[in-house]
CSV table of C-alpha atoms in Angstrom, one decimal:
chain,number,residue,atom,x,y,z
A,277,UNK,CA,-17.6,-31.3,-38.2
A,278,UNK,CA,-17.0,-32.1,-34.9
A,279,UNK,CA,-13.5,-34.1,-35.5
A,280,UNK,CA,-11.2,-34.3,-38.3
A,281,UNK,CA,-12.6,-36.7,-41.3
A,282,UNK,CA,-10.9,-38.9,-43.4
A,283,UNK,CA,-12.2,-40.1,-46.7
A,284,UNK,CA,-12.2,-43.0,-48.2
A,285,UNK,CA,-12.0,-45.5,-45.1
A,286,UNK,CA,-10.4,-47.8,-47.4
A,287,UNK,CA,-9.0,-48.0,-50.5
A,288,UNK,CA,-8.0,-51.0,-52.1
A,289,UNK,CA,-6.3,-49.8,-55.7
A,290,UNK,CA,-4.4,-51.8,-58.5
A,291,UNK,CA,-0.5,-51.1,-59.0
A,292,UNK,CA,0.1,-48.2,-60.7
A,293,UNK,CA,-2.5,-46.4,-60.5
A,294,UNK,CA,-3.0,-43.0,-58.8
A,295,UNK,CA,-5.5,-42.4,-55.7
A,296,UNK,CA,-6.4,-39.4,-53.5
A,297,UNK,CA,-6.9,-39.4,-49.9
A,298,UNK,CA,-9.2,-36.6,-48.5
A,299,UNK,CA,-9.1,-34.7,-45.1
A,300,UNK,CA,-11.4,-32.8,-43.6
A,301,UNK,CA,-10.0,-31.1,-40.3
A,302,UNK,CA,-11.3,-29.9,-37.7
A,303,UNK,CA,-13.1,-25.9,-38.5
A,304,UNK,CA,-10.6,-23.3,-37.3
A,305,UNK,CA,-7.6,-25.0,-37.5
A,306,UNK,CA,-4.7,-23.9,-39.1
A,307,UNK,CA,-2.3,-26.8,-38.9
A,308,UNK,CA,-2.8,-29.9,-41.4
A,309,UNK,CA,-0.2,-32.8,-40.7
A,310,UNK,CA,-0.1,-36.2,-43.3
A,311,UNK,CA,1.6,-38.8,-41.4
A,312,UNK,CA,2.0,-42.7,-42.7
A,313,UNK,CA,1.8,-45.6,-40.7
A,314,UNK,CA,2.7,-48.7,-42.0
A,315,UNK,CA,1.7,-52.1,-40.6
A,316,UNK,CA,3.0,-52.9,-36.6
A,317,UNK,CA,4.7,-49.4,-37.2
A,318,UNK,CA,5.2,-45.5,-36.1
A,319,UNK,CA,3.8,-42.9,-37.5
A,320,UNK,CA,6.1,-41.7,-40.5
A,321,UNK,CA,6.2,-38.0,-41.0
A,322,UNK,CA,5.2,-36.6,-44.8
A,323,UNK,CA,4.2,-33.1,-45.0
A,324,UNK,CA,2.7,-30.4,-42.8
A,325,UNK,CA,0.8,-27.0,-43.5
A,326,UNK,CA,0.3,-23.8,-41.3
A,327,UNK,CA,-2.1,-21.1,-42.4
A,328,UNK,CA,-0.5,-19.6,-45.7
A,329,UNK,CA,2.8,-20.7,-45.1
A,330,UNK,CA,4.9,-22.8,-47.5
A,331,UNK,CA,4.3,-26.6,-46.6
A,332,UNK,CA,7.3,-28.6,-44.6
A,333,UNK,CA,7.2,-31.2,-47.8
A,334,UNK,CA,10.5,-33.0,-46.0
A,335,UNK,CA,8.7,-36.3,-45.3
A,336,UNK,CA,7.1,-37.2,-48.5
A,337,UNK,CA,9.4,-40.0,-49.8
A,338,UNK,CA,9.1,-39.5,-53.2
A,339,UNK,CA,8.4,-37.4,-56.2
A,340,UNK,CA,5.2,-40.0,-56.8
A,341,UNK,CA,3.2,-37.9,-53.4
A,342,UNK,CA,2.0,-34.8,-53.2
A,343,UNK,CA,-0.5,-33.0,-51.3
A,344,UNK,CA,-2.5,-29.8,-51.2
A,345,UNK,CA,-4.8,-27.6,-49.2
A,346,UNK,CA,-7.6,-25.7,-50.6
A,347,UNK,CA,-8.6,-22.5,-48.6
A,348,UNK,CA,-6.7,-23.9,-45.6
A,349,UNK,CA,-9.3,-26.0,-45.0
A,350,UNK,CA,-9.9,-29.2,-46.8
A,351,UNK,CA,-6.7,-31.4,-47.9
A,352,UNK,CA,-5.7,-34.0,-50.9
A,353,UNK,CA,-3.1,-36.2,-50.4
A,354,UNK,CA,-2.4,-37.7,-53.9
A,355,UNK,CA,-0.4,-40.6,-55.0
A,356,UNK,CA,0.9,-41.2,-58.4
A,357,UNK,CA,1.5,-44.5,-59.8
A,358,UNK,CA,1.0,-46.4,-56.6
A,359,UNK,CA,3.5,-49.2,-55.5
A,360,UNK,CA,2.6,-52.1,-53.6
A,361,UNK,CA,5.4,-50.4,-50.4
A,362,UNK,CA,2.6,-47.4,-50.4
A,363,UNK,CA,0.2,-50.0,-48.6
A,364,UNK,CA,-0.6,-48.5,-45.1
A,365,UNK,CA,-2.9,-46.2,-43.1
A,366,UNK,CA,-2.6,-42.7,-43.7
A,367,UNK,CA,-3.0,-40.5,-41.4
A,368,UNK,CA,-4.5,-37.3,-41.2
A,369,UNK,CA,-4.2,-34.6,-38.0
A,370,UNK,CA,-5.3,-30.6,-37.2
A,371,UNK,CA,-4.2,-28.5,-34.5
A,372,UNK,CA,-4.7,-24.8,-33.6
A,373,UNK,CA,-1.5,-24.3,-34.4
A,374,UNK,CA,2.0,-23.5,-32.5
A,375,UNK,CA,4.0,-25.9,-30.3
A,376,UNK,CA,2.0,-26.4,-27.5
A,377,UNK,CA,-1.3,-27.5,-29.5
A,378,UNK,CA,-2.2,-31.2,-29.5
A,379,UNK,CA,-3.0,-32.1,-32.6
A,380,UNK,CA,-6.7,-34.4,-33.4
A,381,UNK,CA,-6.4,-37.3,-35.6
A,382,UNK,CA,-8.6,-38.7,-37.9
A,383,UNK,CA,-9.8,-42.7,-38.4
A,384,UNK,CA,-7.1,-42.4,-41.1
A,385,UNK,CA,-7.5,-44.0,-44.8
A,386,UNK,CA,-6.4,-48.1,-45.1
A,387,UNK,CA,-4.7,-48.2,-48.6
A,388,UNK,CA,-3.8,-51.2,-50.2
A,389,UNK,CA,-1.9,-51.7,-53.1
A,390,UNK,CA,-2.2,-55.1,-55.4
B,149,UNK,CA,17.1,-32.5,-36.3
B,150,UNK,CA,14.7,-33.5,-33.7
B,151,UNK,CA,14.4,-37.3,-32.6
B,152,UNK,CA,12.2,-39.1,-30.6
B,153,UNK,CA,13.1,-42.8,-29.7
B,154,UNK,CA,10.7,-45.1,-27.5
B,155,UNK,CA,13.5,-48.1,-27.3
B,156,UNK,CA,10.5,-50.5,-25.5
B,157,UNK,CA,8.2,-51.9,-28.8
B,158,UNK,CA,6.4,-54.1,-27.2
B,159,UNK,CA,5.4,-54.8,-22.8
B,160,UNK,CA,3.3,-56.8,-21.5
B,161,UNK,CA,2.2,-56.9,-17.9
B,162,UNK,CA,-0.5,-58.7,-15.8
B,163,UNK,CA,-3.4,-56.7,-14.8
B,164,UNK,CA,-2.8,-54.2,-11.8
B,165,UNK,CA,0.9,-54.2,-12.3
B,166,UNK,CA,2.3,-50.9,-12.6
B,167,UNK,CA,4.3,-50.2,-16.1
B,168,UNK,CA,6.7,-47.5,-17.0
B,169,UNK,CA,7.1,-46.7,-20.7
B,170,UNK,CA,10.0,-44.8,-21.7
B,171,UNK,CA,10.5,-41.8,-24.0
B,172,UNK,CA,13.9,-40.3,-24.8
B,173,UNK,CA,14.3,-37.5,-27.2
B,174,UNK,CA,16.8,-35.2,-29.3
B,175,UNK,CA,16.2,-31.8,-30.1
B,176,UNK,CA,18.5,-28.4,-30.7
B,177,UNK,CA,15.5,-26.2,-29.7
B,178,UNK,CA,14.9,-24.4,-26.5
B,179,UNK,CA,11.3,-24.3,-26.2
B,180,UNK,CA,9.5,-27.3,-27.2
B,181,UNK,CA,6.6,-29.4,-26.1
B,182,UNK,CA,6.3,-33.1,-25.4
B,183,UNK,CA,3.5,-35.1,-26.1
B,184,UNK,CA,2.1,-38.8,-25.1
B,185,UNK,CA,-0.9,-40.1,-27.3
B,186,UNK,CA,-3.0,-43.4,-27.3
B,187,UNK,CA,-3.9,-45.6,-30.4
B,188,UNK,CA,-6.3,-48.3,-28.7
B,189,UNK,CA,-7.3,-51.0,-31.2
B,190,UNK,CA,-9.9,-49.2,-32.9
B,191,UNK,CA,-6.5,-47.1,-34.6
B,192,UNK,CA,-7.7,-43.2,-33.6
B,193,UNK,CA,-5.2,-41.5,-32.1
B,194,UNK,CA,-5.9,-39.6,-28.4
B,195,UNK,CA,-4.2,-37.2,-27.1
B,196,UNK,CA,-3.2,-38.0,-23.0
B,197,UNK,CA,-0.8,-35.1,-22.1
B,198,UNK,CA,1.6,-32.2,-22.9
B,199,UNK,CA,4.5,-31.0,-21.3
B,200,UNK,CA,6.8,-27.7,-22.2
B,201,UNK,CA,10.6,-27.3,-22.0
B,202,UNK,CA,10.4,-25.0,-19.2
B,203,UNK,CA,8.1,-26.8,-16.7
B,204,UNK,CA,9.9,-29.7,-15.0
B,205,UNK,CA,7.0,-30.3,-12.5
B,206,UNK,CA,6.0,-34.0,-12.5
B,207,UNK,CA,1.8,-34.5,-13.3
B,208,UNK,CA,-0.2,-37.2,-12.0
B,209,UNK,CA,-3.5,-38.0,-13.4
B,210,UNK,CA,-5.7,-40.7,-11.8
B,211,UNK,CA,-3.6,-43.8,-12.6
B,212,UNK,CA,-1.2,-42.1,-14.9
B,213,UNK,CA,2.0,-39.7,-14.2
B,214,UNK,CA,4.4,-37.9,-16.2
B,215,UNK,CA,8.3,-38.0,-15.2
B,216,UNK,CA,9.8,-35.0,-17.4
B,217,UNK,CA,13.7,-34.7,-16.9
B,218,UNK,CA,15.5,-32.5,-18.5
B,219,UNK,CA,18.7,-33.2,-17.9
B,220,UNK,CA,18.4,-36.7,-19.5
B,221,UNK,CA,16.3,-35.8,-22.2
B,222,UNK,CA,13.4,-37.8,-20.9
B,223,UNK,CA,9.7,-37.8,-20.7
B,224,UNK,CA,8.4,-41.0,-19.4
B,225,UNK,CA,5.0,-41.9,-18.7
B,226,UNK,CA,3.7,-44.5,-15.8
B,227,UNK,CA,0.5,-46.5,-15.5
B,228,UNK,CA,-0.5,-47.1,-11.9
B,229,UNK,CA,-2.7,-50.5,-11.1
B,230,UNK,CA,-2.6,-51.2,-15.1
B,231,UNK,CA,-6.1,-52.5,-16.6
B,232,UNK,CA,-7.6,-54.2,-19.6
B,233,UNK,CA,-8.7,-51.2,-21.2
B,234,UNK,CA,-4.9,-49.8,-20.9
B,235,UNK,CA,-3.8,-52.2,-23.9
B,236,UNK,CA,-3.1,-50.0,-26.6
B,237,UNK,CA,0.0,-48.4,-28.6
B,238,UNK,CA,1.6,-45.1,-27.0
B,239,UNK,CA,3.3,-43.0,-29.0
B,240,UNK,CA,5.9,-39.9,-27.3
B,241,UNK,CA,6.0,-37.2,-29.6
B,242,UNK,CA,8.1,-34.2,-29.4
B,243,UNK,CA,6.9,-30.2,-30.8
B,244,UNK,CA,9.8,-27.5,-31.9
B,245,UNK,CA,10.4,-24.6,-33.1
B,246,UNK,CA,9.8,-25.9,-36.4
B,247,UNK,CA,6.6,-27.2,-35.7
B,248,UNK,CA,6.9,-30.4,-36.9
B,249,UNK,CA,5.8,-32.9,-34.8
B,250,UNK,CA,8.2,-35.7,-34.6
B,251,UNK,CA,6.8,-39.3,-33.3
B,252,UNK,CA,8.2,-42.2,-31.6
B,253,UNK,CA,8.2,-45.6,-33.2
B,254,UNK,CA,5.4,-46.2,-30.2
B,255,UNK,CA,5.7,-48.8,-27.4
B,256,UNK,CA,2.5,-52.1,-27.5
B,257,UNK,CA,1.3,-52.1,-24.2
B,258,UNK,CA,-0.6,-55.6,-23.4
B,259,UNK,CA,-1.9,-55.6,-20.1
B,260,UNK,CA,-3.0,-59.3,-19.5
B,261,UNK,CA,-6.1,-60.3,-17.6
């Protein structure tokens, strides 16, 4: 597509259980970044992939998040056992990679825990 | 460790009124690359500029301009004749060596009418 794409929009989920948040970058690009941005907040660093390198996984804030990339294309973002702190738009990005690439966001995903 | 600290949260100025937000970062690295990005209401992020560690030379852009100072580790960003449409959240964000791209906390820019 034409910009990065996140699915679902929103996700409203009950305590506890676990969700998956899709991204779709942008065709060519070989960075993926997750970021987290909770309500009135910044954006909150979880995990970035390059190419076929091993993921920076230093942001995820607990052993409950995980995410993939299939093909270094299309990315998961999966939450285990959701708490109701996990509420907040998650963020999706793709760049060409290296420094000086700006990176595209997507509309993000609104999850709400209850 | 990089860092990236935007100490304003929150401005608010009256239409036409010029505005200054400030970025001020932390980083080990020599060659890096700074960033400014703009979350309107609608949420999507937009890239507005970049600026390496090596090139010092201000930028102005219509109503916007870049102040990049090395020496205090700064990278601050002025609207000119501020509108309406300017109300959004800017985020400074800073590239490394690492590649991981470090935000701000974001300034909320209300320009009022």
């Amino acid at each position: 597509g034409a910009g990065v794409s996140q699915s679902p929009s929103n996700k409203v989920t009950e305590k506890g259980k676990d969700v998956e948040l899709r991204c779709d970058p942008i065709s060519g690009h070989t960075a993926l970044y997750w970021y987290r941005q909770s309500l009135g907040q910044g954006l909150e660093f979880l995990i970035y992939f390059q190419g076929n390198s091993a993921p920076d996984k230093s942001g995820l804030p607990s052993d409950r998040f995980s995410a993939e990339r299939t093909g270094g294309s299309v990315s998961t973002l999966t939450i285990q056992r959701t708490q109701q702190e996990d509420s907040a738009v998650y963020l999706c990005a793709s760049s060409g990679g290296g420094l000086n690439t700006e990176a595209f966001f997507g509309q993000g995903t609104r999850l709400t825990v209850v | 460790a990089q860092k990236v600290t935007q100490a304003q949260t929150e401005i608010s100025v009256v239409e036409k009124e010029d505005v200054t937000l400030d970025c001020v970062y932390e980083t080990r690295d020599t060659t890096y690359y700074l960033f400014w990005y703009k979350q309107p209401p609608s949420g999507e992020l937009v890239f507005l500029i970049r600026r390496n560690s090596f090139d010092e030379q201000n930028e102005i852009s219509g109503r916007y301009s870049w102040n990049f100072q090395k020496s205090t580790s700064s990278f601050n960003f002025t609207i000119t004749a501020s509108q309406v449409v300017d109300s959004a959240v800017y985020f400074c964000a800073l590239n490394g060596e690492n590649e991981k791209l470090t935000f701000g906390t974001g300034t909320r820019l209300t320009i009022i009418p």
